[in-house]
Short mmCIF file of C-alpha atoms in Angstrom, two decimals:
data_model
loop_
_atom_site.label_atom_id
_atom_site.label_comp_id
_atom_site.label_asym_id
_atom_site.label_seq_id
_atom_site.Cartn_x
_atom_site.Cartn_y
_atom_site.Cartn_z
CA MET A 1 -24.77 -12.79 -20.32
CA LYS A 2 -27.12 -10.74 -22.51
CA GLY A 3 -28.13 -7.18 -21.65
CA LEU A 4 -24.79 -6.02 -20.26
CA GLU A 5 -23.49 -2.55 -21.02
CA LYS A 6 -19.78 -1.79 -20.92
CA TYR A 7 -19.06 1.82 -19.99
CA GLY A 8 -15.45 1.82 -21.08
CA ILE A 9 -12.35 2.92 -19.19
CA LEU A 10 -12.98 4.64 -15.85
CA LEU A 11 -9.35 5.00 -14.69
CA SER A 12 -6.14 5.03 -16.73
CA PRO A 13 -2.48 5.43 -15.78
CA THR A 14 -1.28 9.03 -15.39
CA GLU A 15 2.05 10.84 -15.39
CA HIS A 16 2.22 10.54 -11.58
CA THR A 17 5.10 8.22 -10.73
CA PHE A 18 3.08 5.97 -8.41
CA GLU A 19 0.55 5.08 -11.15
CA ASN A 20 2.35 5.49 -14.43
CA ASN A 21 2.09 1.77 -15.36
CA GLY A 22 -1.39 0.74 -14.23
CA THR A 23 -4.60 1.67 -12.41
CA PHE A 24 -6.76 -1.44 -12.03
CA ASN A 25 -8.38 -4.09 -9.76
CA PRO A 26 -10.28 -1.55 -7.62
CA GLY A 27 -11.77 -2.17 -4.20
CA ILE A 28 -15.22 -0.56 -4.05
CA TYR A 29 -17.34 0.78 -1.20
CA GLN A 30 -20.68 2.48 -1.88
CA GLU A 31 -22.18 5.10 0.43
CA GLY A 32 -25.46 6.33 -1.06
CA ASP A 33 -24.66 7.92 -4.42
CA THR A 34 -20.93 8.06 -3.66
CA VAL A 35 -18.65 5.22 -4.76
CA HIS A 36 -15.23 5.04 -3.08
CA ILE A 37 -12.60 3.44 -5.33
CA LEU A 38 -9.35 2.06 -3.87
CA TYR A 39 -7.47 0.95 -6.94
CA ARG A 40 -4.16 -0.76 -7.48
CA ALA A 41 -1.63 1.80 -8.71
CA VAL A 42 1.49 0.39 -10.39
CA GLN A 43 4.71 2.24 -11.12
CA ASP A 44 7.82 1.30 -13.09
CA GLY A 45 9.38 -1.93 -11.82
CA ASN A 46 5.95 -3.42 -10.94
CA PHE A 47 5.75 -1.76 -7.51
CA SER A 48 2.16 -1.32 -6.34
CA THR A 49 0.34 0.94 -3.89
CA ILE A 50 -3.34 1.81 -3.47
CA GLY A 51 -4.71 4.96 -5.08
CA TYR A 52 -8.02 6.67 -4.32
CA ALA A 53 -10.84 8.12 -6.40
CA LYS A 54 -14.54 8.63 -5.82
CA THR A 55 -17.63 9.20 -7.92
CA ASN A 56 -20.60 11.43 -7.26
CA GLY A 57 -23.77 12.05 -9.25
CA GLY A 58 -23.50 8.62 -10.86
CA PRO A 59 -21.43 5.44 -10.63
CA CYS A 60 -19.13 6.44 -13.49
CA LYS A 61 -18.57 10.16 -12.85
CA ILE A 62 -15.21 10.68 -11.13
CA GLU A 63 -15.56 13.64 -8.79
CA GLU A 64 -12.20 13.41 -7.03
CA ARG A 65 -8.94 11.54 -7.53
CA TYR A 66 -5.84 11.87 -5.39
CA ASN A 67 -2.44 12.44 -6.99
CA TYR A 68 -0.74 10.28 -4.36
CA PRO A 69 -1.34 6.79 -2.92
CA ILE A 70 -3.46 6.42 0.25
CA ILE A 71 -2.00 3.03 1.23
CA THR A 72 1.73 2.65 0.68
CA ARG A 73 4.34 -0.09 1.04
CA GLU A 74 5.51 -0.04 4.65
CA LEU A 75 5.83 -3.60 5.96
CA GLU A 76 8.52 -6.10 4.97
CA CYS A 77 5.84 -8.49 3.65
CA GLU A 78 4.63 -5.84 1.17
CA LYS A 79 7.91 -4.23 0.13
CA HIS A 80 7.17 -4.96 -3.54
CA GLY A 81 3.44 -4.38 -3.55
CA VAL A 82 0.18 -3.53 -1.82
CA GLU A 83 -2.23 -5.01 -4.35
CA ASP A 84 -5.90 -5.61 -5.19
CA ALA A 85 -7.76 -4.15 -2.21
CA ARG A 86 -11.28 -5.36 -1.36
CA ILE A 87 -13.41 -3.36 1.07
CA ALA A 88 -16.16 -4.36 3.51
CA LYS A 89 -17.66 -2.35 6.36
CA ILE A 90 -18.91 -4.07 9.51
CA ASP A 91 -20.33 -1.88 12.26
CA ASP A 92 -18.21 1.31 12.18
CA THR A 93 -15.04 -0.23 10.75
CA TYR A 94 -13.86 -0.49 7.16
CA TYR A 95 -11.85 -3.65 6.54
CA VAL A 96 -9.46 -3.39 3.61
CA LEU A 97 -8.12 -6.80 2.59
CA TYR A 98 -5.28 -6.85 0.09
CA THR A 99 -2.44 -8.90 -1.34
CA ALA A 100 0.96 -8.24 0.22
CA TYR A 101 3.80 -9.01 -2.20
CA ASP A 102 7.41 -9.06 -1.03
CA GLY A 103 8.92 -9.97 -4.41
CA VAL A 104 8.57 -13.73 -3.79
CA ASN A 105 5.50 -14.39 -1.66
CA THR A 106 1.90 -13.28 -2.21
CA LEU A 107 -0.16 -13.41 0.99
CA GLY A 108 -3.39 -11.87 2.23
CA ALA A 109 -3.10 -8.87 4.56
CA MET A 110 -5.54 -6.52 6.28
CA ALA A 111 -5.84 -2.86 7.21
CA THR A 112 -8.67 -1.13 9.05
CA SER A 113 -10.03 2.39 8.89
CA LYS A 114 -12.79 4.49 10.41
CA ASP A 115 -12.85 7.06 7.59
CA LEU A 116 -11.07 5.64 4.50
CA ILE A 117 -8.42 8.30 5.06
CA HIS A 118 -6.35 6.89 7.93
CA PHE A 119 -5.42 3.22 7.88
CA GLU A 120 -4.00 0.89 10.50
CA LYS A 121 -2.20 -2.16 9.15
CA HIS A 122 -2.55 -5.54 10.88
CA GLY A 123 -0.21 -7.64 8.74
CA ILE A 124 -0.75 -11.08 7.23
CA VAL A 125 -4.08 -12.84 7.85
CA THR A 126 -3.63 -15.94 5.65
CA PRO A 127 -1.57 -19.11 6.36
CA GLU A 128 2.18 -18.56 6.72
CA LEU A 129 3.14 -22.12 5.79
CA ASN A 130 6.00 -23.17 3.56
CA TYR A 131 5.27 -25.78 0.88
CA GLN A 132 6.73 -28.68 2.85
CA GLU A 133 4.41 -27.87 5.75
CA TYR A 134 1.43 -27.32 3.45
CA GLU A 135 1.89 -30.58 1.53
CA LYS A 136 2.12 -32.64 4.71
CA LEU A 137 -1.15 -31.09 5.98
CA VAL A 138 -3.17 -31.05 2.77
CA LYS A 139 -2.43 -34.73 2.07
CA CYS A 140 -4.85 -35.47 4.91
CA CYS A 141 -7.67 -34.43 2.54
CA ASP A 142 -6.82 -36.70 -0.39
CA LYS A 143 -9.18 -39.47 0.70
CA LYS A 144 -12.03 -36.92 0.72
CA GLY A 145 -11.72 -36.32 -3.00
CA LEU A 146 -9.45 -33.28 -2.98
CA ASN A 147 -8.81 -31.80 -6.42
CA PRO A 148 -5.24 -32.93 -7.39
CA LYS A 149 -4.46 -29.33 -8.37
CA TYR A 150 -4.09 -28.48 -4.67
CA HIS A 151 -0.74 -30.30 -4.88
CA HIS A 152 0.34 -28.45 -8.04
CA TYR A 153 2.68 -25.82 -6.59
CA TYR A 154 4.37 -28.27 -4.24
CA ARG A 155 5.10 -30.57 -7.18
CA LEU A 156 6.16 -27.69 -9.40
CA PHE A 157 8.61 -26.33 -6.83
CA ALA A 158 9.87 -29.88 -6.14
CA GLU A 159 10.63 -30.32 -9.86
CA ILE A 160 12.64 -27.11 -10.07
CA GLY A 161 14.43 -27.58 -6.74
CA LEU A 162 12.76 -24.81 -4.74
CA VAL A 163 10.49 -26.81 -2.47
CA ASP A 164 13.01 -26.89 0.39
CA GLU A 165 13.10 -23.10 0.63
CA LYS A 166 11.62 -22.43 4.06
CA SER A 167 10.92 -18.80 3.18
CA ARG A 168 8.81 -19.66 0.10
CA LEU A 169 5.28 -19.59 1.49
CA LEU A 170 1.91 -20.91 0.35
CA ARG A 171 0.34 -18.48 -2.11
CA ASP A 172 -2.98 -17.12 -0.85
CA LYS A 173 -4.72 -14.11 -2.34
CA ASP A 174 -8.13 -12.77 -3.53
CA ILE A 175 -9.06 -12.15 0.11
CA VAL A 176 -12.68 -11.00 0.50
CA LEU A 177 -14.70 -10.35 3.65
CA PHE A 178 -18.47 -10.89 3.76
CA PRO A 179 -20.23 -7.57 4.50
CA ARG A 180 -21.73 -8.89 7.73
CA LYS A 181 -21.01 -11.60 10.27
CA ILE A 182 -22.55 -15.01 9.63
CA ASN A 183 -23.83 -16.92 12.65
CA GLY A 184 -21.93 -14.42 14.81
CA LYS A 185 -18.57 -14.93 13.11
CA PHE A 186 -16.47 -13.09 10.55
CA ALA A 187 -16.57 -14.96 7.23
CA MET A 188 -13.73 -14.52 4.74
CA LEU A 189 -13.12 -15.95 1.29
CA HIS A 190 -9.57 -16.62 0.14
CA ARG A 191 -7.80 -18.49 -2.61
CA ILE A 192 -5.45 -21.37 -2.01
CA TRP A 193 -4.88 -22.31 -5.65
CA PRO A 194 -6.95 -23.38 -7.58
CA GLY A 195 -10.28 -22.84 -5.72
CA ILE A 196 -12.12 -20.47 -3.40
CA GLN A 197 -12.31 -21.36 0.30
CA ILE A 198 -14.10 -19.86 3.31
CA VAL A 199 -12.86 -19.35 6.85
CA TYR A 200 -14.94 -18.43 9.92
CA PHE A 201 -13.46 -16.84 13.04
CA ASP A 202 -14.45 -14.78 16.08
CA ASP A 203 -11.44 -12.47 16.18
CA TRP A 204 -8.60 -11.66 13.78
CA LYS A 205 -6.17 -12.74 16.49
CA ASP A 206 -7.54 -16.29 16.12
CA LEU A 207 -5.80 -16.66 12.73
CA THR A 208 -2.63 -18.19 14.18
CA LYS A 209 -0.32 -20.71 12.54
CA SER A 210 -1.85 -23.56 14.57
CA PHE A 211 -5.35 -22.42 13.52
CA TRP A 212 -4.34 -22.59 9.85
CA GLU A 213 -2.58 -25.95 10.26
CA GLU A 214 -5.79 -27.51 11.54
CA TYR A 215 -7.73 -25.73 8.80
CA VAL A 216 -5.55 -27.05 5.95
CA LYS A 217 -5.80 -30.60 7.34
CA ASN A 218 -9.55 -30.31 6.72
CA LEU A 219 -9.45 -28.08 3.64
CA THR A 220 -12.15 -30.02 1.78
CA ASP A 221 -14.68 -28.86 4.42
CA TYR A 222 -14.04 -25.22 3.52
CA ILE A 223 -13.93 -25.24 -0.30
CA VAL A 224 -16.73 -23.02 -1.61
CA LEU A 225 -16.03 -23.37 -5.33
CA ASP A 226 -13.48 -25.32 -7.34
CA PRO A 227 -12.81 -24.80 -11.06
CA LYS A 228 -15.53 -26.26 -13.26
CA GLY A 229 -16.04 -26.02 -17.03
CA ILE A 230 -13.80 -24.63 -19.76
CA PHE A 231 -14.10 -20.95 -18.74
CA GLU A 232 -12.50 -21.57 -15.34
CA VAL A 233 -10.61 -24.80 -15.94
CA ASN A 234 -7.27 -23.40 -14.74
CA TYR A 235 -8.25 -21.62 -11.51
CA ILE A 236 -10.71 -19.18 -9.96
CA GLY A 237 -10.70 -16.39 -7.36
CA ALA A 238 -13.26 -14.25 -5.55
CA GLY A 239 -14.13 -10.75 -6.78
CA GLY A 240 -15.75 -8.17 -4.51
CA PRO A 241 -17.62 -8.88 -1.26
CA PRO A 242 -20.62 -11.18 -1.83
CA ILE A 243 -23.97 -9.44 -2.36
CA GLU A 244 -26.81 -10.52 -0.07
CA THR A 245 -30.04 -11.25 -1.99
CA GLU A 246 -33.28 -13.15 -1.30
CA ASP A 247 -31.92 -16.00 -3.42
CA GLY A 248 -28.60 -16.29 -1.58
CA TRP A 249 -25.19 -14.64 -1.61
CA LEU A 250 -24.31 -13.49 -5.12
CA LEU A 251 -20.59 -13.98 -5.70
CA ILE A 252 -18.96 -12.46 -8.75
CA TYR A 253 -15.54 -14.00 -9.32
CA HIS A 254 -12.94 -14.58 -12.02
CA GLY A 255 -12.29 -17.79 -13.89
CA VAL A 256 -9.19 -18.53 -15.95
CA GLN A 257 -9.42 -20.43 -19.22
CA GLU A 258 -6.47 -22.05 -20.99
CA THR A 259 -6.48 -21.39 -24.72
CA THR A 260 -4.03 -21.94 -27.57
CA ARG A 261 -3.18 -18.22 -27.28
CA GLY A 262 -2.61 -18.38 -23.52
CA ARG A 263 -4.83 -17.62 -20.54
CA THR A 264 -8.07 -15.67 -20.71
CA TYR A 265 -9.67 -14.22 -17.57
CA HIS A 266 -13.48 -14.15 -17.51
CA ALA A 267 -15.95 -12.73 -14.98
CA LYS A 268 -18.22 -15.45 -13.57
CA ALA A 269 -21.15 -15.56 -11.12
CA ALA A 270 -22.40 -18.03 -8.52
CA LEU A 271 -25.06 -18.18 -5.81
CA LEU A 272 -24.23 -19.41 -2.28
CA GLN A 273 -26.48 -20.34 0.63
CA ILE A 274 -27.19 -17.47 3.04
CA ASP A 275 -26.50 -19.21 6.35
CA ARG A 276 -23.93 -21.65 4.96
CA PRO A 277 -22.17 -19.90 2.08
CA GLU A 278 -19.73 -22.79 1.75
CA ILE A 279 -22.63 -24.51 -0.04
CA GLU A 280 -23.04 -23.63 -3.71
CA ILE A 281 -26.60 -23.22 -4.97
CA SER A 282 -25.71 -22.62 -8.61
CA ARG A 283 -23.23 -20.96 -10.94
CA LEU A 284 -23.39 -19.70 -14.50
CA PRO A 285 -21.85 -22.23 -16.90
CA TYR A 286 -20.81 -19.37 -19.18
CA PRO A 287 -19.01 -16.07 -18.47
CA LEU A 288 -20.83 -13.08 -17.06
CA PHE A 289 -18.54 -11.07 -19.33
CA SER A 290 -15.22 -11.58 -21.10
CA PRO A 291 -12.44 -9.51 -22.67
CA THR A 292 -13.91 -8.10 -25.90
CA LYS A 293 -12.63 -4.52 -26.07
CA LYS A 294 -9.16 -3.69 -27.37
CA TRP A 295 -8.12 -2.32 -23.95
CA GLU A 296 -9.25 -5.55 -22.24
CA LYS A 297 -7.46 -7.76 -24.75
CA HIS A 298 -4.16 -5.86 -24.95
CA GLY A 299 -2.22 -4.35 -22.05
CA ILE A 300 0.35 -5.38 -19.45
CA VAL A 301 -1.34 -8.81 -19.30
CA ASP A 302 -3.53 -9.57 -22.33
CA ASN A 303 -7.09 -10.93 -22.24
CA VAL A 304 -8.01 -10.04 -18.67
CA VAL A 305 -11.23 -8.86 -17.04
CA PHE A 306 -10.85 -9.11 -13.27
CA PRO A 307 -13.93 -8.08 -11.21
CA THR A 308 -13.16 -6.73 -7.74
CA GLY A 309 -16.13 -4.63 -6.57
CA HIS A 310 -19.65 -3.43 -7.23
CA ALA A 311 -22.21 -0.69 -6.62
CA LEU A 312 -25.99 -1.04 -6.74
CA PHE A 313 -28.29 1.72 -7.98
CA GLY A 314 -31.84 0.34 -7.91
CA ASP A 315 -31.79 -2.79 -10.07
CA ASP A 316 -28.67 -1.61 -11.89
CA LEU A 317 -25.64 -3.55 -10.74
CA TYR A 318 -22.35 -1.88 -11.67
CA VAL A 319 -19.32 -4.15 -11.59
CA TYR A 320 -15.88 -2.53 -11.44
CA TYR A 321 -13.01 -4.55 -12.83
CA GLY A 322 -9.39 -4.53 -13.86
CA ALA A 323 -8.72 -4.75 -17.59
CA ALA A 324 -5.48 -6.15 -19.04
CA ASP A 325 -3.69 -5.28 -15.74
CA MET A 326 -3.69 -1.66 -16.85
CA TYR A 327 -7.12 0.01 -16.64
CA THR A 328 -10.26 0.08 -14.51
CA GLY A 329 -13.50 -0.59 -16.37
CA VAL A 330 -17.20 -0.60 -15.41
CA ILE A 331 -20.04 -2.75 -16.66
CA LYS A 332 -23.78 -2.46 -15.91
CA MET A 333 -26.35 -5.24 -15.73
CA SER A 334 -29.75 -5.99 -14.23
CA LEU A 335 -29.47 -7.67 -10.84
CA LYS A 336 -32.92 -9.27 -11.29
CA LYS A 337 -31.95 -10.77 -14.65
CA LEU A 338 -28.69 -12.12 -13.29
CA LEU A 339 -30.46 -13.78 -10.34
CA MET A 340 -33.05 -15.19 -12.74
CA GLU A 341 -30.28 -16.74 -14.84
CA LEU A 342 -28.67 -18.25 -11.74
CA ARG A 343 -31.99 -19.69 -10.58
CA LYS A 344 -32.30 -21.50 -13.93
CA GLN A 345 -29.07 -23.41 -13.37
CA PRO A 346 -29.09 -26.92 -11.88
#
């Protein structure tokens, strides 16, 4: 999109052991002029924790940065990584949703906080289904026009002889909570490959195995966006919490393109209905922004921009993103112009 301004690298790896390999994919929470940044910190061996920094006096001026992680690997399900936090605050509680990685499985987990200093972990909040269980359930949706890619991992693991592993669970990540309840319920986006789905619930305790089994049987009812067009042909995933506007919920997400040189991650944008965000109003047919800088094109994973949070100062929308799985970058754009572009789309 025209009129965007890239501010460059906001956070880089340091000599501190916990973040000597990467500082990227930040969760963002804005309080007035202060922007809280909970970034993924990676150390040797690809072990991740969550680091903390904050800005003051502007969205790109780091005022404070801790030299230790604020969320560490404690649970068995996250023994290899606490990754890619997203933050939403409802009432007086901060909800930090993140990817728990145990070395094999990547699942969505949740922690809560009252002050962004002390955190209480609540464990996995996405389906804990192995691929045999998942395939049996998701087949119920095939007659409703389910994208064949929803069978991809089952078929892949069947081909290589891993599908019978009971401990290999359905991958589910890019977990994002809406910043307020919708029709009295929590609303959460998540990513069962290759699309973005929504789940509504009254209480986190409702997210039981039987709840998810019924959900997957009817997965087509909960798909918000599926890949569409060359810039997201492979798969997509939600970025930061959706932004409430007069035109609908603005969702900034990533789309993955297959090229002759490998995958390229782009930032994309879509508009969802306010009271029924599972309904897409429009999406940009082209990227919001793409890897163009050297540090976005070359890193731990090349050609990646991965939006995960935002801050709004007047009409200036600042999007914070991971670059090449190594750095945190910031880009500025006009919110009005972005909404205008989305309104133009069919």
